N, CA and C atoms as an extended XYZ file, in Angstrom:
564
Properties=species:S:1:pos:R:3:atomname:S:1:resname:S:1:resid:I:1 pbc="F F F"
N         0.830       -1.203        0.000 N   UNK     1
C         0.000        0.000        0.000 CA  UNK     1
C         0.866        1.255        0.000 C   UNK     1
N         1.781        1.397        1.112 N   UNK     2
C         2.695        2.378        0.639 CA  UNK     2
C         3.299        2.869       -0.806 C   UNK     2
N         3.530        1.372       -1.526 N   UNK     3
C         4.004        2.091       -3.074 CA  UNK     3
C         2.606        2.835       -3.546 C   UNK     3
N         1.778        2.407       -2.944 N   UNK     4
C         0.387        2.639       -4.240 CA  UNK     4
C         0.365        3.992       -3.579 C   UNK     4
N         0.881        4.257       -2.207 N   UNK     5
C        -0.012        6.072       -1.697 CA  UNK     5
C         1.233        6.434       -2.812 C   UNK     5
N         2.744        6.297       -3.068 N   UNK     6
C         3.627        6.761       -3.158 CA  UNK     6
C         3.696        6.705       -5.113 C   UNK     6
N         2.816        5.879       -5.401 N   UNK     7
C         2.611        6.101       -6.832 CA  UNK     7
C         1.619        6.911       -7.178 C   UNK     7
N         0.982        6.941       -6.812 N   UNK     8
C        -0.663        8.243       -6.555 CA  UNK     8
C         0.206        9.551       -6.307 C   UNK     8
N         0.902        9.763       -6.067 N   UNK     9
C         0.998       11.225       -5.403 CA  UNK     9
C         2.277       12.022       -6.528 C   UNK     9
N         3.103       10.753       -7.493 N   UNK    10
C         4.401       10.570       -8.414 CA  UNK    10
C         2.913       10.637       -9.430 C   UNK    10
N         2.130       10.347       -9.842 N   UNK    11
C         0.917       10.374      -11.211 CA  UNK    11
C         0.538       11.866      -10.552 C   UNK    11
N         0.215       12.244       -9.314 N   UNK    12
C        -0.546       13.754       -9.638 CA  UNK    12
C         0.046       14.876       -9.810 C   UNK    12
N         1.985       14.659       -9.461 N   UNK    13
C         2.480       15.474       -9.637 CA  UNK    13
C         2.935       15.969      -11.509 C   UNK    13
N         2.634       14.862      -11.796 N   UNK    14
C         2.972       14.450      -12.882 CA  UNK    14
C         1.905       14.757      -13.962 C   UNK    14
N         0.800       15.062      -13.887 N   UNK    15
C        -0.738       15.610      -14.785 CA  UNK    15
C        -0.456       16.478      -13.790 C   UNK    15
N         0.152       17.414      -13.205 N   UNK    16
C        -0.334       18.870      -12.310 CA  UNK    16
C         1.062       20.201      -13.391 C   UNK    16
N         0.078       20.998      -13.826 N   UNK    17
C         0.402       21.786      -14.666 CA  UNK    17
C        -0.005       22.646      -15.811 C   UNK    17
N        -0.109       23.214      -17.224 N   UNK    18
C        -0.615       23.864      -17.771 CA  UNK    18
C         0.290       23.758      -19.096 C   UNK    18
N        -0.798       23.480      -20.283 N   UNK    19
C         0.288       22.719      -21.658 CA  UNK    19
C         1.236       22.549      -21.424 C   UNK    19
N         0.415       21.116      -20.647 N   UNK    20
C         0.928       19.678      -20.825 CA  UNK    20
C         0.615       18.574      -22.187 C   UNK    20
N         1.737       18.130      -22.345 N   UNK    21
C         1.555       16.854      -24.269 CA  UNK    21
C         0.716       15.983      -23.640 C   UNK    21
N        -0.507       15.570      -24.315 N   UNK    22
C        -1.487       14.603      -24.346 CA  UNK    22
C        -1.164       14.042      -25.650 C   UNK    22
N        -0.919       12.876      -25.574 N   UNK    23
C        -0.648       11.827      -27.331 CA  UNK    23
C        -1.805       10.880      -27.207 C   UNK    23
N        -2.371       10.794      -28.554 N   UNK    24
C        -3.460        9.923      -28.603 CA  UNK    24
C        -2.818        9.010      -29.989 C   UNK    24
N        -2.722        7.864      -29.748 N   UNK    25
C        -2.292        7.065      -31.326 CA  UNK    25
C        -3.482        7.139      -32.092 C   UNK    25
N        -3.493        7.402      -33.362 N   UNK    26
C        -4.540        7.513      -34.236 CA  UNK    26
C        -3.993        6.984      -35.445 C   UNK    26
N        -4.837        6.768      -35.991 N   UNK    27
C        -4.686        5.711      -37.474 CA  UNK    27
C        -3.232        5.539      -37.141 C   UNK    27
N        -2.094        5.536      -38.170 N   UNK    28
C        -1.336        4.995      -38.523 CA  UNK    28
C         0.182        6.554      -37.586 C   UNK    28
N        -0.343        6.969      -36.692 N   UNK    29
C         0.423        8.269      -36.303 CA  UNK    29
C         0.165        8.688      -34.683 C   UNK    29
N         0.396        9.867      -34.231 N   UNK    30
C        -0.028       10.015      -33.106 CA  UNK    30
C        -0.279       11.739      -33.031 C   UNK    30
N        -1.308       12.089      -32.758 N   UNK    31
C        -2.145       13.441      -32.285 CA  UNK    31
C        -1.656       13.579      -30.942 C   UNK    31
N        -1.144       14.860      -30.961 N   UNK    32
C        -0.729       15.569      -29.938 CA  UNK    32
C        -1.033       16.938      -29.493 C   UNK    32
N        -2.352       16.708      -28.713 N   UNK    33
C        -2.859       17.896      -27.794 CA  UNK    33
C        -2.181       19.032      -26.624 C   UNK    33
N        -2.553       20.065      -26.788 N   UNK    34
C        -1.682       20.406      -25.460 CA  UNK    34
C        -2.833       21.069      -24.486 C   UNK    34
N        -2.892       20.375      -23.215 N   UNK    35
C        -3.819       20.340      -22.133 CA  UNK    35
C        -3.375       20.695      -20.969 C   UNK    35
N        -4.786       21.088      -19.856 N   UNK    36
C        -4.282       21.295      -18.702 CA  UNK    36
C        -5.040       20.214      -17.649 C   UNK    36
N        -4.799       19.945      -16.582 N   UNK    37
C        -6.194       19.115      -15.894 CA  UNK    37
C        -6.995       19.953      -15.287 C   UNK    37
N        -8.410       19.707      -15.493 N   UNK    38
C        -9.424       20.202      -14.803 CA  UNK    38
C        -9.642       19.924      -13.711 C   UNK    38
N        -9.905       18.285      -13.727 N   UNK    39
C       -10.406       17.557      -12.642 CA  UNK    39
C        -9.740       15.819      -12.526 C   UNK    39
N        -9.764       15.756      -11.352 N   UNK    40
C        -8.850       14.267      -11.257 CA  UNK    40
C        -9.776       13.348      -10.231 C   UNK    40
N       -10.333       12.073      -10.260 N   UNK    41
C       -11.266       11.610       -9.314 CA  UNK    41
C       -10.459        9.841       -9.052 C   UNK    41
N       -10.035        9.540       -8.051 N   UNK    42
C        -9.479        8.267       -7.689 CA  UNK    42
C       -10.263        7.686       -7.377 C   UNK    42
N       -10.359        6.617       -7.143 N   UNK    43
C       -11.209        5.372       -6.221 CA  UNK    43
C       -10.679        5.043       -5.902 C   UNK    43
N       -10.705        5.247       -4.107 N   UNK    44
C        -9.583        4.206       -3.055 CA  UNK    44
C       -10.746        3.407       -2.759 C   UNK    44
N       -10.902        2.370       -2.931 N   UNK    45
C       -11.509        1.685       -2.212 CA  UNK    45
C       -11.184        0.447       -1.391 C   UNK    45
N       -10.961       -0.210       -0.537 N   UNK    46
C        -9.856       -0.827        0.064 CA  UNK    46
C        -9.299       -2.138       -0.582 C   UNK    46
N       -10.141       -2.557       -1.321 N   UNK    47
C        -9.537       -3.687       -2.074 CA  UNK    47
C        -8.405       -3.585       -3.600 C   UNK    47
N        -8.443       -2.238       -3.639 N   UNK    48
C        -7.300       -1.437       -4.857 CA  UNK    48
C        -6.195       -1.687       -3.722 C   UNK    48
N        -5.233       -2.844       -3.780 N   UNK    49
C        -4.156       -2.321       -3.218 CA  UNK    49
C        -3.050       -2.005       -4.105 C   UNK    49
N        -2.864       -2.240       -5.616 N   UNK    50
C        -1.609       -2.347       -6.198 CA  UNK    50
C        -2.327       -1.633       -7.163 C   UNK    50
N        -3.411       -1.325       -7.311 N   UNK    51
C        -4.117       -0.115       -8.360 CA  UNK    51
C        -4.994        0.874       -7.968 C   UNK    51
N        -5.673        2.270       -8.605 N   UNK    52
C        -6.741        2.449       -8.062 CA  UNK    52
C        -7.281        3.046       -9.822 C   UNK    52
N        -8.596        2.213       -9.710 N   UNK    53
C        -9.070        3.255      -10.963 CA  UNK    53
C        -9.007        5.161      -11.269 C   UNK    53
N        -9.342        5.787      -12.080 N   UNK    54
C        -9.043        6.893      -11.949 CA  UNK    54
C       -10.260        7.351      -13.058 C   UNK    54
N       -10.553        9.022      -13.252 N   UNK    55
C       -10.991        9.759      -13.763 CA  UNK    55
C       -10.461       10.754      -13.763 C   UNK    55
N       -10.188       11.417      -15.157 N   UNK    56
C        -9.737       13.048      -15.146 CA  UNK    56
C       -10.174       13.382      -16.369 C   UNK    56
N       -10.184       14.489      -16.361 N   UNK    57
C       -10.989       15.822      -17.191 CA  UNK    57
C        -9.748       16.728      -17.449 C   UNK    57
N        -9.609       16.779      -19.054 N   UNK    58
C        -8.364       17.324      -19.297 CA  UNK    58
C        -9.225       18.564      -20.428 C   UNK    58
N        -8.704       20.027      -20.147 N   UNK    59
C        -9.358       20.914      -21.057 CA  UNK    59
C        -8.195       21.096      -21.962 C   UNK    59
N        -8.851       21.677      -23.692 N   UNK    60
C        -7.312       22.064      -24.735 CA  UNK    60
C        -7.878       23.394      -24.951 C   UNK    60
N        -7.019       24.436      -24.628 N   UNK    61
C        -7.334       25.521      -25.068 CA  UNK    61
C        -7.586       25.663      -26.239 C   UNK    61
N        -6.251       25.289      -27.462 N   UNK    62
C        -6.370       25.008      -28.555 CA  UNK    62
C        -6.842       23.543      -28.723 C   UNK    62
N        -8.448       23.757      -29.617 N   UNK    63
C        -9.012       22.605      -30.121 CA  UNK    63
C        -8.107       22.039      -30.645 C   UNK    63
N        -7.004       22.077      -31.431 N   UNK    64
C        -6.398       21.490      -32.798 CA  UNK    64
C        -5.611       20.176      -31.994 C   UNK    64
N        -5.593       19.247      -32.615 N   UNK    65
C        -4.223       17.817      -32.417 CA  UNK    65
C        -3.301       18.035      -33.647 C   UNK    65
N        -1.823       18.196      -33.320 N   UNK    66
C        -1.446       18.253      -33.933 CA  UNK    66
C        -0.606       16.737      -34.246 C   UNK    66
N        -0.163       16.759      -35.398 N   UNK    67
C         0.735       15.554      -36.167 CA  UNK    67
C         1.466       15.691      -37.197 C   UNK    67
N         2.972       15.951      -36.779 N   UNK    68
C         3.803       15.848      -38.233 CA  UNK    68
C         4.221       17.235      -38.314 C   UNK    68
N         5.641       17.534      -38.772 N   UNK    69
C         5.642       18.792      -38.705 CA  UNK    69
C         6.538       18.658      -40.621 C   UNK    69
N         5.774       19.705      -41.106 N   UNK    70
C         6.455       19.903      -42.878 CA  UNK    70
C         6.972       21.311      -43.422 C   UNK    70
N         8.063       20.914      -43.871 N   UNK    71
C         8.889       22.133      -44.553 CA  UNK    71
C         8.587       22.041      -46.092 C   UNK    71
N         8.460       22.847      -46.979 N   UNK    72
C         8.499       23.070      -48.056 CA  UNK    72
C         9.936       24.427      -48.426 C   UNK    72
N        10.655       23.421      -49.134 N   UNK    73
C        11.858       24.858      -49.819 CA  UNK    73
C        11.927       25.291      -50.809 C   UNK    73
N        12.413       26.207      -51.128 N   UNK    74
C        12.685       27.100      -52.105 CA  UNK    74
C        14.401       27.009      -52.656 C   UNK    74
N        14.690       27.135      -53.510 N   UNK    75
C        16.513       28.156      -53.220 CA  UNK    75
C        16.789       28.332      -54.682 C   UNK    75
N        17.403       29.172      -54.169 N   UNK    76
C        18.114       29.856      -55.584 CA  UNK    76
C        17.078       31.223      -56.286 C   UNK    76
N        15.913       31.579      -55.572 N   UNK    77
C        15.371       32.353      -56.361 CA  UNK    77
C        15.705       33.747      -56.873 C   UNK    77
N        15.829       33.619      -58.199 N   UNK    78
C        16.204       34.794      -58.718 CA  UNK    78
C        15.925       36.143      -59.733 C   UNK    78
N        14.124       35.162      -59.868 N   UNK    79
C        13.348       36.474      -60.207 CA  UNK    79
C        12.656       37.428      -59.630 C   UNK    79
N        12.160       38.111      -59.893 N   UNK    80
C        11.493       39.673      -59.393 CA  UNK    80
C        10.169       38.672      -58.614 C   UNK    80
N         9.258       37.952      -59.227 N   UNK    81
C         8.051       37.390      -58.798 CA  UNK    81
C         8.136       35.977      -59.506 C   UNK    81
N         8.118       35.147      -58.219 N   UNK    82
C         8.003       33.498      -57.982 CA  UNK    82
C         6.833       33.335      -57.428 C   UNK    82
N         6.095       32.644      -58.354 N   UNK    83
C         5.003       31.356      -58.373 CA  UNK    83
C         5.310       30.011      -57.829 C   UNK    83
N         4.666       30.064      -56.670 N   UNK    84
C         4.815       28.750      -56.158 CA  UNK    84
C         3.906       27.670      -55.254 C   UNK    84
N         3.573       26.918      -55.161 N   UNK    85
C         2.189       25.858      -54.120 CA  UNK    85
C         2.835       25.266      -52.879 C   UNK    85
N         1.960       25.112      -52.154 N   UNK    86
C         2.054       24.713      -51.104 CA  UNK    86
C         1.138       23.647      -50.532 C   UNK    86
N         1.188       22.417      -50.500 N   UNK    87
C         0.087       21.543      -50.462 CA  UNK    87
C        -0.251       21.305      -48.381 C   UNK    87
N        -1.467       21.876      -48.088 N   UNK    88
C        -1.100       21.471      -46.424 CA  UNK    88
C        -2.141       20.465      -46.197 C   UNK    88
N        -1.330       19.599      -45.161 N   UNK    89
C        -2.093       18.611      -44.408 CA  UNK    89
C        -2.780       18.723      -43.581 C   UNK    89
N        -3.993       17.920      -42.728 N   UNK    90
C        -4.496       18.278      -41.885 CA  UNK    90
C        -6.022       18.489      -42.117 C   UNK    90
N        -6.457       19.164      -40.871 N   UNK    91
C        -8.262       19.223      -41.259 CA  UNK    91
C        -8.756       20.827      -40.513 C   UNK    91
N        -7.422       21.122      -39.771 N   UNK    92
C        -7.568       22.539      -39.635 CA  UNK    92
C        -6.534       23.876      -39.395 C   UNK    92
N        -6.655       24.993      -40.138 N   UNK    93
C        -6.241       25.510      -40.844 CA  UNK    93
C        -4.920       25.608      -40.072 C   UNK    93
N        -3.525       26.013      -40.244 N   UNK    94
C        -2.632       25.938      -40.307 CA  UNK    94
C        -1.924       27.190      -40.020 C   UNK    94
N        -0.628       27.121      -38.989 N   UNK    95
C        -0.412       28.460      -38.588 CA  UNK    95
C         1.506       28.353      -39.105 C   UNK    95
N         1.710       28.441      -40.177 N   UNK    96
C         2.890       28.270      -40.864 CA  UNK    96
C         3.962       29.567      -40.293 C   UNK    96
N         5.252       28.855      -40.642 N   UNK    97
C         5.966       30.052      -40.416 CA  UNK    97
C         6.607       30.321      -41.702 C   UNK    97
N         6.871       31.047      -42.343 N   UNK    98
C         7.774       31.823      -43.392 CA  UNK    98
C         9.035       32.611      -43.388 C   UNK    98
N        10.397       31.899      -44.099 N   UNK    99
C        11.664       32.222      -43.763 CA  UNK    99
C        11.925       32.103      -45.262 C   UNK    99
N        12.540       33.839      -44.938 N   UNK   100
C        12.992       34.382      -46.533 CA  UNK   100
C        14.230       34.669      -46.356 C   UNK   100
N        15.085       34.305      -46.938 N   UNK   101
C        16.594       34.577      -46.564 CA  UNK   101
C        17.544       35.112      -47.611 C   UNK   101
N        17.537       35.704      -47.781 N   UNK   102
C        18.406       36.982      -49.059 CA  UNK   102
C        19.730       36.579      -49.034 C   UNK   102
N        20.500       36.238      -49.572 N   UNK   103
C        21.677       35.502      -49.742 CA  UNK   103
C        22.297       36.679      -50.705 C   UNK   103
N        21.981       37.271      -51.840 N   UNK   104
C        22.847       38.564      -52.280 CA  UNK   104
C        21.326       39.286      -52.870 C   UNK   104
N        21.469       40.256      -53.461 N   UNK   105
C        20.738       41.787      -54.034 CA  UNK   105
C        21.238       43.320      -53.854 C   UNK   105
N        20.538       43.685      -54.928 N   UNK   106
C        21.025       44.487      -55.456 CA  UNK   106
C        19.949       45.401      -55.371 C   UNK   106
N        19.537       46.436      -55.060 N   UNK   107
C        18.716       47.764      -54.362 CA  UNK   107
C        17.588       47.083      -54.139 C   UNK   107
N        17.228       45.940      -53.542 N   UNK   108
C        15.291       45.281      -52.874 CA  UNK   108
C        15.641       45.941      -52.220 C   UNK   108
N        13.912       46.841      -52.158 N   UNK   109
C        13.143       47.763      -51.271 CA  UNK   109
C        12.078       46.847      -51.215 C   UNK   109
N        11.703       45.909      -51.410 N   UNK   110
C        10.314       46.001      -51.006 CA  UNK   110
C         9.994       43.514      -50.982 C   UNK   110
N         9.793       43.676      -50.269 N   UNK   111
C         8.969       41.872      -50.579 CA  UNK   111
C         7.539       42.308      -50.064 C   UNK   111
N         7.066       41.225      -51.294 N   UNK   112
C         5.270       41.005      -51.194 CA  UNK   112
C         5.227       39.461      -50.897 C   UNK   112
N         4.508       38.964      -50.371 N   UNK   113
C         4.043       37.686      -50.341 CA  UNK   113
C         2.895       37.396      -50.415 C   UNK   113
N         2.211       36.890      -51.183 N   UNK   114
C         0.760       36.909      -51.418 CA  UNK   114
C         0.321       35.185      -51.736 C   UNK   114
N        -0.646       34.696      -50.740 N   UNK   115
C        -1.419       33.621      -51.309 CA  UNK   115
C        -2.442       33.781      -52.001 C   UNK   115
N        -2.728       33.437      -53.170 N   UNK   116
C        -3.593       34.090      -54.149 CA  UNK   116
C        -4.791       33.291      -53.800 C   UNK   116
N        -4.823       32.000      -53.012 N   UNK   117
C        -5.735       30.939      -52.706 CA  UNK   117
C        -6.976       31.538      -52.110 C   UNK   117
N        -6.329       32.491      -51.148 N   UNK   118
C        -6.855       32.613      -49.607 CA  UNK   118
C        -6.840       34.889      -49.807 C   UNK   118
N        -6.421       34.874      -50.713 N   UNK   119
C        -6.242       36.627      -50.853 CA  UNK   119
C        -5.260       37.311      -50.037 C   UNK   119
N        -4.565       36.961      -49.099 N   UNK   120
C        -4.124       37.407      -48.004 CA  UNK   120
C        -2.612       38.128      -48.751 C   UNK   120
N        -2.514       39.405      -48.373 N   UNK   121
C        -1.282       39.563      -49.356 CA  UNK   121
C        -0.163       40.370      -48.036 C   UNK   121
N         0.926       40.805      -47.711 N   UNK   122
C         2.196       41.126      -46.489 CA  UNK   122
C         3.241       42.009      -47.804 C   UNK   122
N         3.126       43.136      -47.385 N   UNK   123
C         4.104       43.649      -47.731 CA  UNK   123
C         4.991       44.239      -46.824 C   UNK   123
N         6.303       44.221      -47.325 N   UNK   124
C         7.578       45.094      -46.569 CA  UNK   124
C         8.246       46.332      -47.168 C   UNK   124
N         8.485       47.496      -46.313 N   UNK   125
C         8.586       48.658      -47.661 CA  UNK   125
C        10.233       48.649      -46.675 C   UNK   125
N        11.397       48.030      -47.175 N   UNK   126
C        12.800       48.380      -46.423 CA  UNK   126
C        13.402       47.900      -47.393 C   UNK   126
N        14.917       48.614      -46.814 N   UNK   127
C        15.770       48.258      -47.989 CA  UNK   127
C        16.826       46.890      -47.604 C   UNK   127
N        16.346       45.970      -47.888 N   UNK   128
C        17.083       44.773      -47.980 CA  UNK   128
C        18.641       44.446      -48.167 C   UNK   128
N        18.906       43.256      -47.486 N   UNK   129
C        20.755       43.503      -47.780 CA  UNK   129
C        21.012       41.859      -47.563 C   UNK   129
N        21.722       41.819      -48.227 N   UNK   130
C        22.488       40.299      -48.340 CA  UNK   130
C        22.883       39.550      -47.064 C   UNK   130
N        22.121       38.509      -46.788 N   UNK   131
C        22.136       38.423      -45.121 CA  UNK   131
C        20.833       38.334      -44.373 C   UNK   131
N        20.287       39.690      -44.811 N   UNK   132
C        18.713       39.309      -44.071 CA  UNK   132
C        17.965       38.241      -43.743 C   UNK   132
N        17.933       37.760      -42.617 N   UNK   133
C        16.568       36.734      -42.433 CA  UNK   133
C        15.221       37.352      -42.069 C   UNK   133
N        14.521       37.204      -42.677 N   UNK   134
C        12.519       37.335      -42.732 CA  UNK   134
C        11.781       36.559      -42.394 C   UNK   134
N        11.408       36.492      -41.310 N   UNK   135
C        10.444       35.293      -40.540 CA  UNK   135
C         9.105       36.281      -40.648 C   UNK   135
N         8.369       35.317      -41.149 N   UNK   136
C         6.509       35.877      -41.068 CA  UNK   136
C         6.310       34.943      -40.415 C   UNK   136
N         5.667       34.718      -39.213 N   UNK   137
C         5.144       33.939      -38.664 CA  UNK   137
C         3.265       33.882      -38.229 C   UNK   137
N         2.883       33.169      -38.610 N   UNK   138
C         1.510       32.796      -38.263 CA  UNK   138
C         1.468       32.521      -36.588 C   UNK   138
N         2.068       31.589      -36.317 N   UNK   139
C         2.505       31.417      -34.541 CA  UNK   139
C         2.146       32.564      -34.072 C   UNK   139
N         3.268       33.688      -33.901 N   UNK   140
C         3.366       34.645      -33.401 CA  UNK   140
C         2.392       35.663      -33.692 C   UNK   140
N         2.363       35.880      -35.133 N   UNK   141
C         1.324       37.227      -35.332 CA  UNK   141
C         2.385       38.056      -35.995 C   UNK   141
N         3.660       38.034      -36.056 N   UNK   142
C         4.738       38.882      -36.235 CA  UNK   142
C         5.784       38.884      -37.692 C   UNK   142
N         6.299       40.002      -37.430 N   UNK   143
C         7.166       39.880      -38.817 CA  UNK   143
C         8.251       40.437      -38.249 C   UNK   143
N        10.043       39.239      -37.865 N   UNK   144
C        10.945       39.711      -37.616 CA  UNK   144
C        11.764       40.129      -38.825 C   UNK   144
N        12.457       40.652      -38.763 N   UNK   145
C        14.041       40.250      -39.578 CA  UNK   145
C        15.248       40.623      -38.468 C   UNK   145
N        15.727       39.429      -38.832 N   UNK   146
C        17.272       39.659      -38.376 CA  UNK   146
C        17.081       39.667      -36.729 C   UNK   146
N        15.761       38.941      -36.153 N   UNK   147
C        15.465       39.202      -35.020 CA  UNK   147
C        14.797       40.030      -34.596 C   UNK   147
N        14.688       41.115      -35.044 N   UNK   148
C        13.689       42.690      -34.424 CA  UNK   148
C        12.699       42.309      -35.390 C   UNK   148
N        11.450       43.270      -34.492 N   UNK   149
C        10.118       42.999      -34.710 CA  UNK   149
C        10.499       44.118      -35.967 C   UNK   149
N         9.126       43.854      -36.637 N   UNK   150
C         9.004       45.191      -37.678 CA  UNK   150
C         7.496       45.199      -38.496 C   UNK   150
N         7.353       46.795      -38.667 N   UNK   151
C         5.961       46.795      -39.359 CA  UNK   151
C         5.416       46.361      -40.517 C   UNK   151
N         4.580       46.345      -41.103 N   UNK   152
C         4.373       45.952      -42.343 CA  UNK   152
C         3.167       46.279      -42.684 C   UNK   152
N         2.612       46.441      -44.651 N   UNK   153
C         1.589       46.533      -44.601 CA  UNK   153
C         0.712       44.971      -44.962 C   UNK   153
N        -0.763       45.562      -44.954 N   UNK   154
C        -1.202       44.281      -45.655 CA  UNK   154
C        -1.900       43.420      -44.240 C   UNK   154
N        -1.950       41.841      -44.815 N   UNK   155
C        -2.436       41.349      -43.537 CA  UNK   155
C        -1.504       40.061      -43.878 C   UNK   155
N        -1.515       39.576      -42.552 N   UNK   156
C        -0.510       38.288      -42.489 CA  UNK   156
C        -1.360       37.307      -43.387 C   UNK   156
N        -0.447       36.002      -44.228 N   UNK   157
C        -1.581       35.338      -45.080 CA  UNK   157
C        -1.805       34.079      -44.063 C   UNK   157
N        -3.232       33.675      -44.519 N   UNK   158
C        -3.615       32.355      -44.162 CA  UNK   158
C        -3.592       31.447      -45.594 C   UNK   158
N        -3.387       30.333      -44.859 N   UNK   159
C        -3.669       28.982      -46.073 CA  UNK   159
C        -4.966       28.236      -45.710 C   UNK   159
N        -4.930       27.676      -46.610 N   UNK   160
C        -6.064       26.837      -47.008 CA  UNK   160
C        -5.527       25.126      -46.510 C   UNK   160
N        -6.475       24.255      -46.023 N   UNK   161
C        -6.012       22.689      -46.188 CA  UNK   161
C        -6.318       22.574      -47.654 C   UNK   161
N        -5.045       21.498      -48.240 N   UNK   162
C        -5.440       21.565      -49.662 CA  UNK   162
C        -3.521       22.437      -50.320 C   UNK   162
N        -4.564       22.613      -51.810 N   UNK   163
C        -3.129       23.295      -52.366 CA  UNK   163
C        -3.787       24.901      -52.238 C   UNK   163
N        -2.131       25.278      -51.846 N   UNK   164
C        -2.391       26.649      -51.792 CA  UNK   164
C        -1.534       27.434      -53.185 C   UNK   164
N        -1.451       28.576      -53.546 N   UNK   165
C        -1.306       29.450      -54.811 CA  UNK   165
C        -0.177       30.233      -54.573 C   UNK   165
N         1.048       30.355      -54.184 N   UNK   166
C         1.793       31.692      -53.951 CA  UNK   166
C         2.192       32.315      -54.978 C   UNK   166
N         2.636       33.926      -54.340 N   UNK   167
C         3.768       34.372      -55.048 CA  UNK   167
C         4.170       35.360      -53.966 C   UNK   167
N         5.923       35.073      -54.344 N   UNK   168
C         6.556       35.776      -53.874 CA  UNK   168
C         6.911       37.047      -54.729 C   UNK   168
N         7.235       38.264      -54.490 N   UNK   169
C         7.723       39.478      -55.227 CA  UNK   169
C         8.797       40.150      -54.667 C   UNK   169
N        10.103       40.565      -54.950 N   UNK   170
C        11.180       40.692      -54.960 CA  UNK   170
C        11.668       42.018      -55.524 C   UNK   170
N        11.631       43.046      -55.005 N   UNK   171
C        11.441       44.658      -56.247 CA  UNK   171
C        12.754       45.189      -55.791 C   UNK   171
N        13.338       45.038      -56.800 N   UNK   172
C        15.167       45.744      -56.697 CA  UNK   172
C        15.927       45.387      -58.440 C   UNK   172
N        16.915       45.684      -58.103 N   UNK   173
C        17.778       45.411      -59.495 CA  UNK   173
C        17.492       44.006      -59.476 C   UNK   173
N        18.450       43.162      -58.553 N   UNK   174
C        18.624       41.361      -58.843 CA  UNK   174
C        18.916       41.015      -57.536 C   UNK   174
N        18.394       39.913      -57.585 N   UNK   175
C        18.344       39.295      -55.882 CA  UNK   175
C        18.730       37.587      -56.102 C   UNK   175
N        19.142       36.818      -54.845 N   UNK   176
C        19.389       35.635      -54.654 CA  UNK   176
C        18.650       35.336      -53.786 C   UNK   176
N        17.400       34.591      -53.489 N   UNK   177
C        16.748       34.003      -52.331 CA  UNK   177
C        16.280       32.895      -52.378 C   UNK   177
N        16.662       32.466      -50.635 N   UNK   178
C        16.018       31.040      -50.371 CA  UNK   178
C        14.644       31.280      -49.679 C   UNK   178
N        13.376       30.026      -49.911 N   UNK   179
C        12.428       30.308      -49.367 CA  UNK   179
C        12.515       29.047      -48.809 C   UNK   179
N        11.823       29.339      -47.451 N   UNK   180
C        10.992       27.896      -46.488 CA  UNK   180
C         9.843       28.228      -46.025 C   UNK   180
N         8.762       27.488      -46.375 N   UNK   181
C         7.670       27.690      -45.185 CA  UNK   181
C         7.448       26.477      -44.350 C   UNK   181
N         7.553       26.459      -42.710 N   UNK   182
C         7.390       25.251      -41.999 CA  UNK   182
C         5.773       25.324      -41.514 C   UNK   182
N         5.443       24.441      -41.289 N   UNK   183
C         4.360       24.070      -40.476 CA  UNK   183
C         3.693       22.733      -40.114 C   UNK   183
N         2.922       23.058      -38.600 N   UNK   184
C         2.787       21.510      -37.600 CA  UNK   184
C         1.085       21.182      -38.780 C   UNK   184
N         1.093       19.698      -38.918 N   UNK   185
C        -0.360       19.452      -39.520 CA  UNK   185
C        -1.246       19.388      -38.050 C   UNK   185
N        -2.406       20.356      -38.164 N   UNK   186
C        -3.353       20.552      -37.202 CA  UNK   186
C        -4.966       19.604      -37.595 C   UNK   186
N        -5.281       19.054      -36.578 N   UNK   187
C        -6.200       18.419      -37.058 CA  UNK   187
C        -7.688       18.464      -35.763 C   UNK   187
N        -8.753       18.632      -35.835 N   UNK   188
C        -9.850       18.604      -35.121 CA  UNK   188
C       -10.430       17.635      -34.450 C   UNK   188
């Protein structure tokens, strides 16, 4: 009985917290929630000596399970405006991150990014330099470069589950860029 008070108390410390990973195996993968506990209900009843049944109530702030995390790349781009798709997994909508990385150019003032799928179009009005990293992030809400926050016009884009439509735009003499967009597949 002692292990069992002393395993009871090692399990509540253990579900006691706030997004916490819940894994559920599903089809052929595993969904991963992030939860807090609500409620926890034991049954001691005296004949549980080496077990006790249990009940708990776990809330997800975020509805979504996620599974699988996917990069799509880019490199070498070296026109003014790149056409490109993005196929996402999942069953609900998707909070991608976007990493633009300027490797050389020549007077860019300006990147557009536009999903033509979904309308959502991000512009940047700065003058770009060989080196720059550009994170758009859906996660966050934000648009760094180089680490610092920064403004922008436009609205951040959303995707679609399914194929999505891009284009990137590039406005200067001549530029070298790599593109990535990452994102977790979210599912309901």
């Amino acid at each position: 009985i002692d292990d069992l008070e002393a395993n009871i108390d090692l399990f509540k410390k253990s579900i006691n917290g706030s997004n916490m990973t819940f894994q559920i195996q599903y089809a052929s993968g595993t969904r991963t929630y992030y939860v807090e506990l609500n409620s926890l209900t034991i049954s001691r009843d005296s004949y549980h000596v080496t077990y006790c049944p249990f009940t708990m109530e776990l809330i997800a702030a975020d509805p979504a399970g996620y599974s699988g995390s996917f990069t799509k790349s880019w490199t070498n781009i070296y026109t003014s405006e790149y056409d490109c798709t993005l196929t996402v997994e999942g069953t609900f909508y998707p909070e991608p991150v976007i990493s633009i990385n300027v490797l050389a150019e020549s007077n860019v003032n300006q990147i557009r990014f536009k999903n033509n799928t979904t309308g959502n179009e991000i512009r940047l009005d700065l003058d770009f330099n060989a080196g720059d990293e550009i994170i758009i992030s859906m996660v966050t809400n934000s648009i760094t470069i180089n680490g610092s926050q920064k403004e922008f016009s436009g609205s951040l884009p959303t995707f679609d589950i399914g194929v999505n439509n891009l284009v990137a735009t590039f406005t200067g003499d001549s530029r070298t860029i790599d593109m990535d967009i990452s994102y977790r597949a979210r599912y309901l």
